């Protein structure tokens, strides 16, 4: 890891993180700096701990009984596992998009307004404006503007996933975590979401888990390669794919296993 | 298919058909009986008099049931008023808040409570509740209050078990979505989990109401069974069901008296039918919104 990097460029810094489910250790001594306004891709074979690591960053692991994180995770230089962290605030700053599109069984509008209302925004005009802005950003506006009060579950899978992204960015988070956001989608929807990520990165810091190496190469600036709970290699995406330092990484990206 | 297979296939299907027809026939004839004798009660006493009057006079052979309907509704609604909020809270606690260990002990215990025969609750009410009410609140002890409490104890496990099941069957992805947007656990329960579980919650209440309105023995044991409009909670009263239990020996000879009891049965059938259709309707609608 480059220790001499200017701190101002770092959005989130993980240092010596160990993670346990009960007695089982699934992450070992992970250190990683996530750069502001960059897309960081997390790769590695199934079960190596990518999703767990992603959920460390917005403390969604707190929901799992017996899950334990040891180490420091600094968001803008503040420890999110510190004693006085407000988890609710943290999750509003660090949004999340899941592998399966998971709109709530409410209307499109209510899905978008849900987080805003939770945040305490009451002004209907303001809510409507924010919703329109995010839907436009995710280029969903044109497709749904006349049926905002239809159930979100009636959208196609790709539309649902873009709604979930819109729902995350309407909260104006600083970071967006995406766990294999395209794995349930067709190639066209995937392309749309990849383009969307590239646009969003101007405003947000994005971390994405992906099994798709082309996708990692297409969208990400940084890539971390996980293997059985270790972060084997973390570098600029170009470096990882063209000059991998570890043999395991090279084998994996050449598709010899995984 | 061989000849033999064809034969056994046919035989199997005809057997199933025969058994299905027999049970259907039995059910239909029961309904027919209730309707026939129940309608006789309407005819002999006059429809309006039977439903809206308040005399039950075996000597004069005039019968009417308004106090019974009121009694039934009062004890059922009274029991629901308490057991629904308590039951839902317990269900939320068990499904969402309690640690796994607690749940693993309490849930099976509640499932067992669901199966306790109601007469046992009646017995407990008779031995413990009735004297307590008599000593502390006055009156004969046999009372609406005792009936309501017995019903609460009886239907609470039903509500908790059913409601807990429906809360737990809400997909965790909804919960995750809400939490990831910065909602607290309580906000998530209130805004996402309970609305998604709505149809299951409603049907738990309907099931409980059905049990409460149809309960005869346990109520008969603690309500005093006097044919009066209840004026306060510690007054005795009578319900449609406890009326049937209390009168059947006397009425068994037949005639107007027996028809009047079938009339009570018919009204019960009608109330339960309404409850079931309502629950059916809610379930259908629930599927679409969730
Ligand atoms: N809730 C849990 N309780 C216990 N163990 C878990 C839990 N979730 C994940 N694990 C274990 O932790 C390890 C890492 O899981 P994780 O989901 O982070 O892997 P992943 O890299 O995201 O895999 P995939 O690519 O298949 O999504 C696995 O061995 C898994 O079995
Ligand atoms: Mg995963």
Coordinates of C-alpha atoms and ligand atoms in Angstrom, one line a residue:
Chain A
X1 CA 0.0 0.0 0.0
X2 CA 1.3 3.4 -0.8
X3 CA 1.6 5.1 2.6
X4 CA 2.8 8.4 1.2
X5 CA -0.5 9.0 -0.6
X6 CA -2.1 12.3 0.3
X7 CA -4.8 11.8 2.9
X8 CA -7.2 14.2 1.1
X9 CA -7.6 11.7 -1.7
X10 CA -8.7 8.9 0.6
X11 CA -12.4 8.5 1.2
X12 CA -12.3 5.4 3.3
X13 CA -9.3 3.7 4.8
X14 CA -9.3 0.2 6.1
X15 CA -6.5 -0.8 8.3
X16 CA -5.7 -4.3 9.7
X17 CA -9.2 -5.5 9.5
X18 CA -10.0 -9.0 10.9
X19 CA -13.6 -10.2 10.5
X20 CA -15.3 -13.2 12.2
X21 CA -18.6 -14.9 11.9
X22 CA -18.7 -16.5 15.4
X23 CA -15.4 -18.3 15.6
X24 CA -14.8 -18.5 11.8
X25 CA -12.5 -15.9 10.5
X26 CA -13.4 -14.8 7.0
X27 CA -11.2 -11.7 6.6
X28 CA -7.5 -11.5 7.6
X29 CA -5.5 -8.3 8.1
X30 CA -7.1 -6.4 5.3
X31 CA -5.8 -2.9 4.6
X32 CA -7.1 -0.9 1.7
X33 CA -7.5 2.8 0.8
X34 CA -10.5 3.7 -1.2
X35 CA -9.8 6.8 -3.3
X36 CA -12.3 9.7 -3.6
X37 CA -14.2 9.8 -6.8
X38 CA -12.9 6.5 -8.0
X39 CA -14.5 3.2 -8.7
X40 CA -12.9 0.3 -6.8
X41 CA -13.6 -3.2 -7.9
X42 CA -13.4 -6.1 -5.5
X43 CA -12.8 -9.5 -7.2
X44 CA -12.0 -13.0 -6.1
X45 CA -13.4 -16.5 -6.1
X46 CA -16.7 -17.2 -4.4
X47 CA -16.7 -17.2 -0.6
X48 CA -13.5 -15.3 -0.3
X49 CA -15.2 -12.5 1.7
X50 CA -15.9 -9.8 -0.8
X51 CA -19.5 -9.2 0.3
X52 CA -18.5 -9.3 3.9
X53 CA -15.8 -6.7 3.2
X54 CA -18.3 -4.5 1.4
X55 CA -20.8 -4.8 4.3
X56 CA -18.0 -3.7 6.7
X57 CA -18.1 -0.3 5.1
X58 CA -21.7 0.5 6.0
X59 CA -21.9 -1.8 9.0
X60 CA -24.6 -3.9 7.4
X61 CA -22.9 -6.8 9.1
X62 CA -24.2 -5.5 12.4
X63 CA -27.4 -7.3 11.6
X64 CA -25.8 -10.7 11.7
X65 CA -25.6 -12.0 15.2
X66 CA -22.1 -13.1 16.2
X67 CA -20.4 -11.1 13.4
X68 CA -17.4 -9.2 14.7
X69 CA -15.0 -6.7 13.0
X70 CA -11.7 -5.9 14.5
X71 CA -9.5 -3.2 13.1
X72 CA -10.0 0.4 12.0
X73 CA -12.2 1.6 9.2
X74 CA -11.9 5.4 8.7
X75 CA -14.4 7.3 6.7
X76 CA -13.1 10.8 6.2
X77 CA -10.6 10.0 9.0
X78 CA -13.3 9.0 11.5
X79 CA -13.5 5.5 12.8
X80 CA -16.9 4.1 11.8
X81 CA -16.5 1.3 14.4
X82 CA -15.8 3.9 17.1
X83 CA -18.1 4.2 20.1
X84 CA -19.9 7.3 19.0
X85 CA -20.7 6.3 15.5
X86 CA -24.3 6.8 14.5
X87 CA -25.0 3.8 12.3
X88 CA -28.1 5.4 10.8
X89 CA -26.1 8.4 9.7
X90 CA -23.3 6.2 8.4
X91 CA -25.7 4.3 6.2
X92 CA -27.1 7.5 4.8
X93 CA -23.6 8.6 3.9
X94 CA -22.6 5.2 2.5
X95 CA -25.4 3.9 0.4
X96 CA -25.8 0.3 -0.8
X97 CA -27.1 -1.5 -3.9
X98 CA -27.7 -5.2 -3.5
X99 CA -27.1 -8.2 -5.9
X100 CA -30.8 -8.8 -6.4
X101 CA -32.8 -5.7 -7.2
X102 CA -34.8 -5.2 -4.0
X103 CA -37.3 -2.4 -4.4
X104 CA -39.8 -2.2 -1.6
X105 CA -43.3 -3.4 -2.4
X106 CA -44.5 0.1 -2.7
X107 CA -44.9 2.5 -5.6
X108 CA -41.9 3.8 -7.5
X109 CA -42.4 7.2 -6.0
X110 CA -42.6 5.8 -2.4
X111 CA -39.5 3.8 -3.0
X112 CA -37.6 6.9 -3.8
X113 CA -39.3 9.0 -1.1
X114 CA -38.7 6.3 1.6
X115 CA -35.2 7.3 2.6
X116 CA -35.9 11.0 2.3
X117 CA -38.9 10.8 4.7
X118 CA -36.8 8.7 7.0
X119 CA -34.2 11.4 6.9
X120 CA -36.9 13.8 8.0
X121 CA -37.5 15.8 4.8
X122 CA -41.2 16.7 4.9
X123 CA -41.4 19.3 2.1
X124 CA -43.4 17.5 -0.7
X125 CA -42.1 19.9 -3.3
X126 CA -38.5 19.2 -2.3
X127 CA -39.0 15.5 -2.2
X128 CA -40.5 15.5 -5.7
X129 CA -37.6 17.6 -7.0
X130 CA -35.0 15.3 -5.5
X131 CA -36.7 12.3 -6.9
X132 CA -36.9 13.7 -10.4
X133 CA -33.3 14.7 -10.3
X134 CA -32.1 11.2 -9.3
X135 CA -34.4 9.4 -11.7
X136 CA -33.0 11.6 -14.4
X137 CA -29.5 10.8 -13.4
X138 CA -30.2 7.1 -13.6
X139 CA -32.0 7.8 -17.0
X140 CA -35.1 6.1 -15.6
X141 CA -37.1 9.3 -15.6
X142 CA -38.2 9.0 -19.2
X143 CA -39.3 5.4 -18.7
X144 CA -41.3 5.9 -15.5
X145 CA -42.3 9.6 -15.2
X146 CA -45.9 8.9 -16.1
X147 CA -46.3 5.9 -13.8
X148 CA -44.6 7.0 -10.6
X149 CA -47.5 5.6 -8.6
X150 CA -47.3 2.1 -10.1
X151 CA -45.8 -0.6 -8.0
X152 CA -42.0 -0.7 -8.3
X153 CA -42.3 -4.5 -8.6
X154 CA -43.9 -4.1 -12.0
X155 CA -40.7 -2.8 -13.5
X156 CA -38.2 -5.0 -15.3
X157 CA -35.2 -6.4 -13.5
X158 CA -32.9 -3.8 -15.1
X159 CA -35.3 -1.0 -14.3
X160 CA -35.6 -2.2 -10.8
X161 CA -31.9 -2.2 -10.3
X162 CA -31.6 1.3 -11.7
X163 CA -34.4 2.3 -9.3
X164 CA -32.4 0.9 -6.5
X165 CA -29.4 2.9 -7.6
X166 CA -31.6 6.0 -7.9
X167 CA -33.0 5.3 -4.5
X168 CA -29.4 5.2 -3.1
X169 CA -28.3 8.4 -4.8
X170 CA -31.4 10.4 -3.9
X171 CA -30.1 10.2 -0.3
X172 CA -27.1 12.1 -1.5
X173 CA -24.6 9.7 0.0
X174 CA -20.8 10.1 -0.3
X175 CA -20.1 6.5 -1.2
X176 CA -22.1 3.8 -3.0
X177 CA -21.4 0.2 -2.4
X178 CA -22.6 -2.3 -5.0
X179 CA -22.6 -6.0 -4.5
X180 CA -22.6 -7.7 -7.9
X181 CA -25.3 -5.2 -9.1
X182 CA -25.4 -6.6 -12.6
X183 CA -25.4 -10.3 -11.9
X184 CA -29.2 -10.6 -12.3
X185 CA -29.3 -8.4 -15.4
X186 CA -29.2 -8.8 -19.2
X187 CA -26.2 -7.3 -21.2
X188 CA -28.1 -4.2 -22.2
X189 CA -29.1 -3.3 -18.7
X190 CA -25.6 -4.1 -17.6
X191 CA -24.2 -1.7 -20.1
X192 CA -26.6 1.0 -18.9
X193 CA -25.5 0.5 -15.3
X194 CA -21.9 0.5 -16.1
X195 CA -22.3 3.8 -18.0
X196 CA -24.3 5.1 -15.0
X197 CA -21.4 4.3 -12.7
X198 CA -19.0 6.1 -14.8
X199 CA -21.2 9.2 -14.7
X200 CA -21.8 8.9 -11.0
X201 CA -18.2 8.7 -10.1
X202 CA -17.8 12.4 -10.6
X203 CA -20.0 12.9 -7.5
X204 CA -19.6 9.8 -5.5
X205 CA -17.0 7.2 -4.5
X206 CA -18.0 3.8 -5.7
X207 CA -17.0 0.3 -4.6
X208 CA -18.3 -2.6 -6.6
X209 CA -18.0 -6.3 -6.1
X210 CA -17.9 -8.1 -9.4
X211 CA -17.2 -11.6 -10.8
X212 CA -17.0 -10.2 -14.3
X213 CA -13.4 -9.3 -15.2
X214 CA -14.4 -7.4 -18.3
X215 CA -16.7 -5.3 -16.2
X216 CA -13.9 -4.6 -13.7
X217 CA -11.6 -3.5 -16.5
X218 CA -14.3 -1.4 -18.1
X219 CA -15.4 0.6 -15.1
X220 CA -12.9 0.5 -12.3
X221 CA -9.9 2.6 -11.5
X222 CA -8.7 0.3 -8.7
X223 CA -9.0 -3.4 -8.2
X224 CA -8.6 -5.5 -5.1
X225 CA -8.1 -9.2 -5.5
X226 CA -9.3 -11.3 -2.5
X227 CA -8.4 -14.9 -1.9
X228 CA -9.7 -16.9 1.0
X229 CA -10.0 -14.0 3.3
X230 CA -6.8 -12.3 2.3
X231 CA -6.4 -9.3 0.1
X232 CA -3.7 -10.7 -2.1
X233 CA -3.3 -7.7 -4.3
X234 CA -4.6 -4.2 -4.5
X235 CA -3.5 -1.7 -7.2
X236 CA -4.6 0.4 -10.2
X237 CA -6.8 -1.8 -12.4
X238 CA -4.4 -1.5 -15.3
X239 CA -1.6 -2.8 -13.2
X240 CA -3.6 -5.7 -11.8
X241 CA -4.7 -6.8 -15.2
X242 CA -1.5 -6.2 -17.1
X243 CA 1.2 -6.7 -14.6
X244 CA -0.2 -8.8 -11.7
X245 CA 2.4 -9.3 -9.0
X246 CA 0.9 -12.4 -7.5
X247 CA 0.7 -15.7 -9.3
X248 CA -2.8 -16.4 -8.0
X249 CA -4.1 -13.1 -9.4
X250 CA -2.6 -13.9 -12.8
X251 CA -4.2 -17.3 -12.8
X252 CA -7.5 -16.0 -11.8
X253 CA -7.7 -13.2 -14.4
X254 CA -6.5 -15.6 -17.0
X255 CA -9.6 -17.7 -16.1
X256 CA -7.7 -20.8 -15.1
X257 CA -9.9 -21.2 -12.1
X258 CA -12.5 -19.4 -10.1
Chain B
X1 CA -49.0 -47.7 -19.6
X2 CA -49.8 -51.3 -19.0
X3 CA -53.3 -52.6 -18.5
X4 CA -52.6 -53.2 -14.9
X5 CA -51.3 -49.6 -14.4
X6 CA -54.3 -48.2 -16.2
X7 CA -56.6 -50.2 -13.9
X8 CA -55.0 -49.1 -10.7
X9 CA -54.9 -45.5 -12.0
X10 CA -58.6 -45.6 -12.6
X11 CA -59.3 -47.4 -9.3
X12 CA -57.3 -44.8 -7.4
X13 CA -59.1 -41.9 -9.0
X14 CA -62.5 -43.3 -8.4
X15 CA -61.7 -44.0 -4.8
X16 CA -60.6 -40.4 -4.3
X17 CA -63.7 -39.3 -6.1
X18 CA -65.9 -41.4 -3.8
X19 CA -64.3 -40.2 -0.6
X20 CA -64.4 -36.6 -1.7
X21 CA -68.1 -36.9 -2.6
X22 CA -69.0 -38.5 0.7
X23 CA -67.3 -35.8 2.7
X24 CA -68.9 -33.1 0.6
X25 CA -72.3 -34.7 0.9
X26 CA -71.9 -34.9 4.7
X27 CA -71.0 -31.2 4.9
X28 CA -73.8 -30.2 2.6
X29 CA -76.4 -32.1 4.7
X30 CA -75.1 -30.5 7.9
X31 CA -75.6 -27.1 6.3
X32 CA -78.9 -28.2 5.0
X33 CA -80.1 -29.2 8.5
X34 CA -79.0 -26.0 10.1
X35 CA -80.7 -24.0 7.4
X36 CA -83.9 -26.0 7.5
X37 CA -84.4 -25.9 11.3
X38 CA -82.9 -22.4 11.6
X39 CA -85.3 -21.0 9.1
X40 CA -88.1 -22.6 11.1
X41 CA -87.0 -20.5 14.0
X42 CA -87.3 -17.4 11.9
X43 CA -90.7 -18.5 10.7
X44 CA -92.2 -19.5 14.1
X45 CA -91.0 -16.4 15.9
X46 CA -91.1 -13.9 13.0
X47 CA -87.8 -12.9 11.4
X48 CA -87.6 -9.5 13.0
X49 CA -88.8 -10.6 16.4
X50 CA -86.3 -13.5 16.5
X51 CA -83.3 -11.3 15.7
X52 CA -84.2 -8.0 17.4
X53 CA -86.4 -9.1 20.3
X54 CA -85.2 -10.0 23.8
X55 CA -87.3 -12.7 25.3
X56 CA -86.5 -16.3 25.7
X57 CA -89.6 -17.9 27.1
X58 CA -89.7 -21.6 27.1
X59 CA -93.2 -21.7 28.6
X60 CA -94.8 -19.4 26.0
X61 CA -92.6 -20.8 23.3
X62 CA -91.4 -17.4 22.1
X63 CA -87.8 -17.0 21.4
X64 CA -85.5 -14.1 20.3
X65 CA -81.8 -13.6 20.4
X66 CA -80.7 -10.0 20.4
X67 CA -79.1 -10.2 23.9
X68 CA -77.2 -13.3 22.7
X69 CA -75.9 -11.6 19.6
X70 CA -74.8 -8.6 21.8
X71 CA -73.2 -11.0 24.3
X72 CA -71.3 -12.8 21.6
X73 CA -70.1 -9.6 20.0
X74 CA -69.2 -8.0 23.3
X75 CA -67.0 -10.9 24.5
X76 CA -65.4 -11.4 21.1
X77 CA -64.6 -7.7 20.5
X78 CA -63.5 -7.3 24.1
X79 CA -61.1 -10.2 23.7
X80 CA -59.8 -8.9 20.4
X81 CA -59.3 -5.4 21.7
X82 CA -56.7 -6.7 24.1
X83 CA -55.3 -9.7 22.4
X84 CA -54.6 -8.1 19.0
X85 CA -52.2 -5.4 20.3
X86 CA -50.6 -7.7 22.8
X87 CA -50.3 -10.5 20.3
X88 CA -48.9 -8.4 17.5
X89 CA -46.3 -6.9 19.9
X90 CA -45.3 -10.3 21.1
X91 CA -45.0 -11.5 17.5
X92 CA -42.8 -8.5 16.5
X93 CA -40.7 -9.1 19.6
X94 CA -40.3 -12.8 18.8
X95 CA -39.7 -12.4 15.1
X96 CA -37.5 -9.3 15.1
X97 CA -36.1 -8.4 18.4
X98 CA -35.7 -11.5 20.6
X99 CA -32.4 -13.3 20.4
X100 CA -32.5 -16.6 18.5
X101 CA -32.1 -18.6 21.8
X102 CA -35.2 -17.0 23.4
X103 CA -37.2 -17.5 20.2
X104 CA -36.2 -21.2 20.0
X105 CA -37.8 -21.8 23.4
X106 CA -40.8 -19.5 23.3
X107 CA -42.1 -20.2 19.8
X108 CA -42.6 -24.0 20.3
X109 CA -44.2 -23.2 23.7
X110 CA -46.7 -20.9 22.0
X111 CA -47.4 -23.5 19.4
X112 CA -48.3 -26.0 22.1
X113 CA -50.5 -23.4 23.8
X114 CA -52.4 -23.0 20.6
X115 CA -53.5 -26.7 20.9
X116 CA -54.7 -26.6 24.5
X117 CA -58.4 -27.6 24.5
X118 CA -60.5 -24.6 25.3
X119 CA -62.4 -26.4 28.1
X120 CA -59.1 -26.3 30.1
X121 CA -59.1 -22.5 29.8
X122 CA -62.7 -22.6 31.0
X123 CA -61.8 -24.7 34.0
X124 CA -59.0 -22.4 34.9
X125 CA -61.3 -19.4 34.6
X126 CA -63.9 -21.1 36.8
X127 CA -61.5 -22.0 39.5
X128 CA -59.2 -18.9 39.5
X129 CA -60.9 -16.0 37.7
X130 CA -64.5 -16.2 38.8
X131 CA -63.8 -16.1 42.6
X132 CA -61.2 -13.4 42.1
X133 CA -63.6 -11.2 40.2
X134 CA -66.3 -11.8 42.8
X135 CA -64.0 -10.9 45.7
X136 CA -62.4 -7.9 44.1
X137 CA -64.9 -6.3 41.8
X138 CA -68.2 -7.6 43.2
X139 CA -71.1 -9.3 41.4
X140 CA -71.4 -13.0 41.1
X141 CA -68.0 -13.4 39.5
X142 CA -69.5 -15.3 36.6
X143 CA -69.3 -12.4 34.2
X144 CA -68.6 -10.9 30.8
X145 CA -65.2 -9.9 32.2
X146 CA -64.3 -13.5 33.1
X147 CA -65.4 -14.7 29.6
X148 CA -63.3 -12.0 27.9
X149 CA -60.2 -12.9 29.9
X150 CA -60.7 -16.6 29.2
X151 CA -61.0 -15.8 25.5
X152 CA -57.9 -13.6 25.6
X153 CA -55.9 -16.4 27.0
X154 CA -57.3 -18.8 24.5
X155 CA -56.8 -16.8 21.3
X156 CA -53.5 -15.0 22.2
X157 CA -51.3 -17.9 21.3
X158 CA -53.2 -18.3 18.0
X159 CA -52.6 -14.6 17.1
X160 CA -48.9 -14.7 18.2
X161 CA -48.1 -17.9 16.3
X162 CA -49.8 -16.8 13.1
X163 CA -48.6 -13.2 13.2
X164 CA -45.0 -14.3 14.0
X165 CA -45.1 -16.6 11.0
X166 CA -46.3 -13.9 8.7
X167 CA -43.7 -11.4 10.0
X168 CA -40.9 -13.9 9.5
X169 CA -42.0 -14.7 6.0
X170 CA -41.4 -11.1 4.9
X171 CA -38.3 -11.4 2.6
X172 CA -35.1 -10.1 4.3
X173 CA -34.2 -8.2 1.2
X174 CA -37.0 -5.7 2.1
X175 CA -35.6 -5.3 5.5
X176 CA -32.0 -4.9 4.2
X177 CA -33.2 -2.3 1.7
X178 CA -34.8 -0.2 4.4
X179 CA -31.9 -0.5 6.8
X180 CA -29.3 0.3 4.1
X181 CA -31.2 3.6 3.5
X182 CA -30.5 4.6 7.0
X183 CA -33.8 3.6 8.6
X184 CA -33.7 2.4 12.2
X185 CA -34.8 -1.1 13.1
X186 CA -38.0 0.2 14.6
X187 CA -38.7 2.4 11.5
X188 CA -38.1 -0.6 9.3
X189 CA -40.5 -2.8 11.3
X190 CA -43.2 -0.1 11.2
X191 CA -42.8 1.1 7.6
X192 CA -41.8 -2.1 5.8
X193 CA -42.1 -5.3 7.7
X194 CA -45.6 -4.8 9.2
X195 CA -47.2 -3.5 5.9
X196 CA -45.7 -6.5 4.1
X197 CA -47.0 -8.9 6.6
X198 CA -50.4 -7.3 6.6
X199 CA -52.4 -10.0 4.9
X200 CA -51.0 -12.6 7.3
X201 CA -51.7 -10.3 10.3
X202 CA -55.3 -9.8 9.2
X203 CA -55.9 -13.5 8.8
X204 CA -54.4 -14.2 12.2
X205 CA -57.1 -11.8 13.6
X206 CA -59.8 -13.4 11.6
X207 CA -58.8 -16.9 12.7
X208 CA -58.8 -15.7 16.3
X209 CA -62.2 -14.0 15.9
X210 CA -63.6 -17.2 14.5
X211 CA -62.3 -19.2 17.5
X212 CA -63.6 -16.6 19.9
X213 CA -67.1 -16.2 18.4
X214 CA -67.5 -20.0 18.1
X215 CA -66.2 -20.9 21.5
X216 CA -69.0 -22.4 23.6
X217 CA -67.8 -24.5 26.5
X218 CA -65.2 -22.3 28.0
X219 CA -67.5 -19.3 27.9
X220 CA -70.4 -21.3 29.3
X221 CA -68.3 -22.2 32.3
X222 CA -67.6 -18.6 33.3
X223 CA -70.2 -16.3 31.9
X224 CA -73.2 -17.2 34.2
X225 CA -75.4 -17.7 31.2
X226 CA -78.2 -15.4 32.2
X227 CA -80.4 -14.1 29.4
X228 CA -79.8 -10.4 29.9
X229 CA -78.2 -7.5 28.1
X230 CA -74.9 -7.0 30.0
X231 CA -74.8 -3.6 31.7
X232 CA -71.3 -3.7 33.0
X233 CA -68.3 -6.0 32.7
X234 CA -69.0 -7.8 35.9
X235 CA -72.5 -8.7 34.9
X236 CA -73.3 -12.2 33.8
X237 CA -74.6 -12.6 30.3
X238 CA -75.1 -15.2 27.6
X239 CA -73.7 -15.7 24.1
X240 CA -75.2 -17.5 21.1
X241 CA -72.9 -20.5 21.8
X242 CA -73.3 -20.7 25.5
X243 CA -77.0 -20.5 24.9
X244 CA -76.9 -23.6 22.8
X245 CA -74.8 -25.5 25.4
X246 CA -77.1 -24.4 28.2
X247 CA -80.4 -25.2 26.6
X248 CA -79.8 -28.3 24.5
X249 CA -80.8 -30.8 27.2
X250 CA -84.1 -29.1 27.7
X251 CA -84.7 -28.5 24.0
X252 CA -83.7 -31.9 22.8
X253 CA -87.3 -33.1 22.6
X254 CA -87.7 -30.9 19.5
X255 CA -90.2 -28.3 18.4
X256 CA -89.9 -24.5 18.6
X257 CA -87.3 -24.5 21.3
X258 CA -84.9 -26.7 19.4
X259 CA -85.5 -24.7 16.2
X260 CA -84.6 -21.5 18.1
X261 CA -81.2 -23.1 19.0
X262 CA -80.7 -24.0 15.3
X263 CA -81.6 -20.3 14.6
X264 CA -78.6 -19.4 16.9
X265 CA -76.5 -21.8 15.0
X266 CA -77.5 -20.2 11.7
X267 CA -76.6 -16.8 12.9
X268 CA -73.2 -18.0 14.1
X269 CA -72.7 -19.6 10.7
X270 CA -73.5 -16.3 9.1
X271 CA -71.0 -14.3 11.2
X272 CA -68.2 -16.8 10.6
X273 CA -69.0 -16.7 6.9
X274 CA -68.6 -12.9 6.9
X275 CA -65.3 -13.2 8.8
X276 CA -63.9 -15.7 6.4
X277 CA -64.9 -13.8 3.3
X278 CA -63.3 -10.7 4.7
X279 CA -60.1 -12.5 5.3
X280 CA -60.2 -14.1 1.9
X281 CA -60.7 -10.7 0.3
X282 CA -57.8 -9.1 2.3
X283 CA -55.5 -12.0 1.3
X284 CA -56.3 -11.6 -2.3
X285 CA -55.6 -7.9 -2.1
X286 CA -52.5 -8.4 0.0
X287 CA -50.9 -10.6 -2.8
X288 CA -51.2 -7.8 -5.3
X289 CA -49.7 -5.0 -3.1
X290 CA -46.8 -7.0 -1.6
Ligands
LIG1 N1 -24.2 -14.7 7.8 C1 -23.1 -15.5 7.8 N2 -22.8 -16.3 8.8 C2 -21.8 -17.1 8.8 N3 -20.9 -17.2 7.8 C3 -21.1 -16.4 6.7 C4 -22.2 -15.5 6.7 N4 -22.1 -14.8 5.5 C5 -21.1 -15.3 4.9 N5 -20.4 -16.2 5.6 C6 -19.2 -16.9 5.3 O1 -18.2 -16.0 5.1 C7 -17.4 -16.3 4.0 C8 -17.3 -15.1 3.0 O2 -18.6 -14.9 2.5 P1 -19.0 -13.7 1.5 O3 -20.4 -13.7 1.3 O4 -18.4 -12.5 2.0 O5 -18.2 -14.2 0.2 P2 -18.2 -13.6 -1.2 O6 -16.8 -13.3 -1.6 O7 -19.1 -12.4 -1.3 O8 -18.7 -14.7 -2.1 P3 -19.7 -14.7 -3.4 O9 -18.8 -14.3 -4.5 O10 -20.1 -16.1 -3.6 O11 -20.7 -13.7 -3.2 C9 -18.0 -17.5 3.3 O12 -17.2 -18.6 3.7 C10 -19.3 -17.6 3.9 O13 -19.7 -19.0 4.1
LIG2 MG1 -21.0 -12.0 -2.3

